[in-house]
């Protein structure tokens, strides 16, 4: 089950998995990028709080570099990231 206090740890694992996949020549799709955006918004770590919104937007830039256009789910995830960064649920 999800443990919010371990959000940063889970996020790092997700990022590492995407890197492994990419290094093995696997295609990372919009769904995976959208999940990563969502994970950044949920990560809870006092040392991480200030940059999680920036990281969500950096994931969108990564998508664009891979010629994947943001979609409705991407923008929804970004809106949720903005709300979480603002301390709202």
Tab-separated table of C-alpha atoms in Angstrom:
chain	number	residue	atom	x	y	z
A	1	UNK	CA	0.000	0.000	0.000
A	2	UNK	CA	0.991	3.625	-0.548
A	3	UNK	CA	2.942	5.217	2.284
A	4	UNK	CA	3.103	9.016	1.768
A	5	UNK	CA	6.164	9.370	3.986
A	6	UNK	CA	8.058	7.105	1.582
A	7	UNK	CA	7.066	9.148	-1.469
A	8	UNK	CA	10.598	10.331	-2.203
A	9	UNK	CA	11.976	6.795	-1.969
A	10	UNK	CA	9.306	5.480	-4.338
A	11	UNK	CA	9.887	8.352	-6.723
A	12	UNK	CA	13.603	7.610	-6.916
A	13	UNK	CA	12.825	3.962	-7.656
A	14	UNK	CA	10.439	4.984	-10.440
A	15	UNK	CA	13.008	7.332	-11.969
A	16	UNK	CA	15.659	4.595	-11.814
A	17	UNK	CA	13.329	2.123	-13.532
A	18	UNK	CA	12.625	4.576	-16.350
A	19	UNK	CA	16.356	5.126	-16.781
A	20	UNK	CA	16.976	1.367	-16.941
A	21	UNK	CA	14.189	0.983	-19.491
A	22	UNK	CA	15.578	3.805	-21.611
A	23	UNK	CA	19.118	2.382	-21.426
A	24	UNK	CA	17.778	-0.976	-22.629
A	25	UNK	CA	16.185	0.678	-25.641
A	26	UNK	CA	12.611	0.490	-24.407
A	27	UNK	CA	10.217	3.253	-25.379
A	28	UNK	CA	8.898	5.396	-22.554
A	29	UNK	CA	5.369	6.495	-23.410
A	30	UNK	CA	3.029	9.290	-22.287
A	31	UNK	CA	1.434	7.130	-19.626
A	32	UNK	CA	4.793	6.561	-17.955
A	33	UNK	CA	5.696	10.243	-18.098
A	34	UNK	CA	2.280	11.185	-16.689
A	35	UNK	CA	2.747	8.740	-13.832
A	36	UNK	CA	6.138	10.292	-13.098
A	37	UNK	CA	4.576	13.772	-13.014
A	38	UNK	CA	1.960	12.483	-10.583
A	39	UNK	CA	4.651	10.833	-8.450
A	40	UNK	CA	6.542	14.127	-8.184
A	41	UNK	CA	3.391	15.799	-6.895
A	42	UNK	CA	2.897	13.120	-4.235
A	43	UNK	CA	6.476	12.852	-2.985
A	44	UNK	CA	6.734	14.005	0.592
A	45	UNK	CA	10.166	14.843	1.882
A	46	UNK	CA	11.092	18.058	3.713
A	47	UNK	CA	14.241	18.447	1.598
A	48	UNK	CA	12.312	17.833	-1.620
A	49	UNK	CA	9.254	20.055	-1.186
A	50	UNK	CA	10.663	23.163	-2.838
A	51	UNK	CA	11.532	21.525	-6.137
A	52	UNK	CA	8.807	18.971	-6.764
A	53	UNK	CA	6.705	21.311	-8.885
A	54	UNK	CA	9.740	22.262	-10.984
A	55	UNK	CA	10.513	18.573	-11.436
A	56	UNK	CA	6.978	17.935	-12.687
A	57	UNK	CA	7.433	20.577	-15.361
A	58	UNK	CA	10.864	19.169	-16.249
A	59	UNK	CA	9.209	15.817	-16.945
A	60	UNK	CA	6.980	17.592	-19.489
A	61	UNK	CA	10.105	18.985	-21.141
A	62	UNK	CA	11.537	15.457	-21.250
A	63	UNK	CA	8.343	14.305	-22.975
A	64	UNK	CA	8.628	17.041	-25.571
A	65	UNK	CA	12.248	16.102	-26.292
A	66	UNK	CA	10.975	12.613	-27.086
A	67	UNK	CA	8.417	14.167	-29.469
A	68	UNK	CA	5.512	13.278	-27.179
A	69	UNK	CA	2.971	16.057	-26.907
A	70	UNK	CA	1.323	16.629	-23.524
A	71	UNK	CA	-2.289	15.483	-23.428
A	72	UNK	CA	-5.288	15.925	-21.139
A	73	UNK	CA	-3.781	13.533	-18.588
A	74	UNK	CA	-0.484	15.415	-18.608
A	75	UNK	CA	-2.163	18.740	-17.919
A	76	UNK	CA	-4.386	17.180	-15.257
A	77	UNK	CA	-1.282	15.791	-13.542
A	78	UNK	CA	0.390	19.213	-13.711
A	79	UNK	CA	-2.654	20.916	-12.206
A	80	UNK	CA	-2.659	18.382	-9.369
A	81	UNK	CA	1.083	18.961	-8.895
A	82	UNK	CA	0.429	22.710	-8.605
A	83	UNK	CA	-2.292	22.110	-6.023
A	84	UNK	CA	-0.119	19.735	-3.997
A	85	UNK	CA	2.791	22.166	-4.103
A	86	UNK	CA	0.423	24.767	-2.713
A	87	UNK	CA	-0.514	22.456	0.154
A	88	UNK	CA	-4.035	21.710	-1.102
A	89	UNK	CA	-5.612	18.332	-1.716
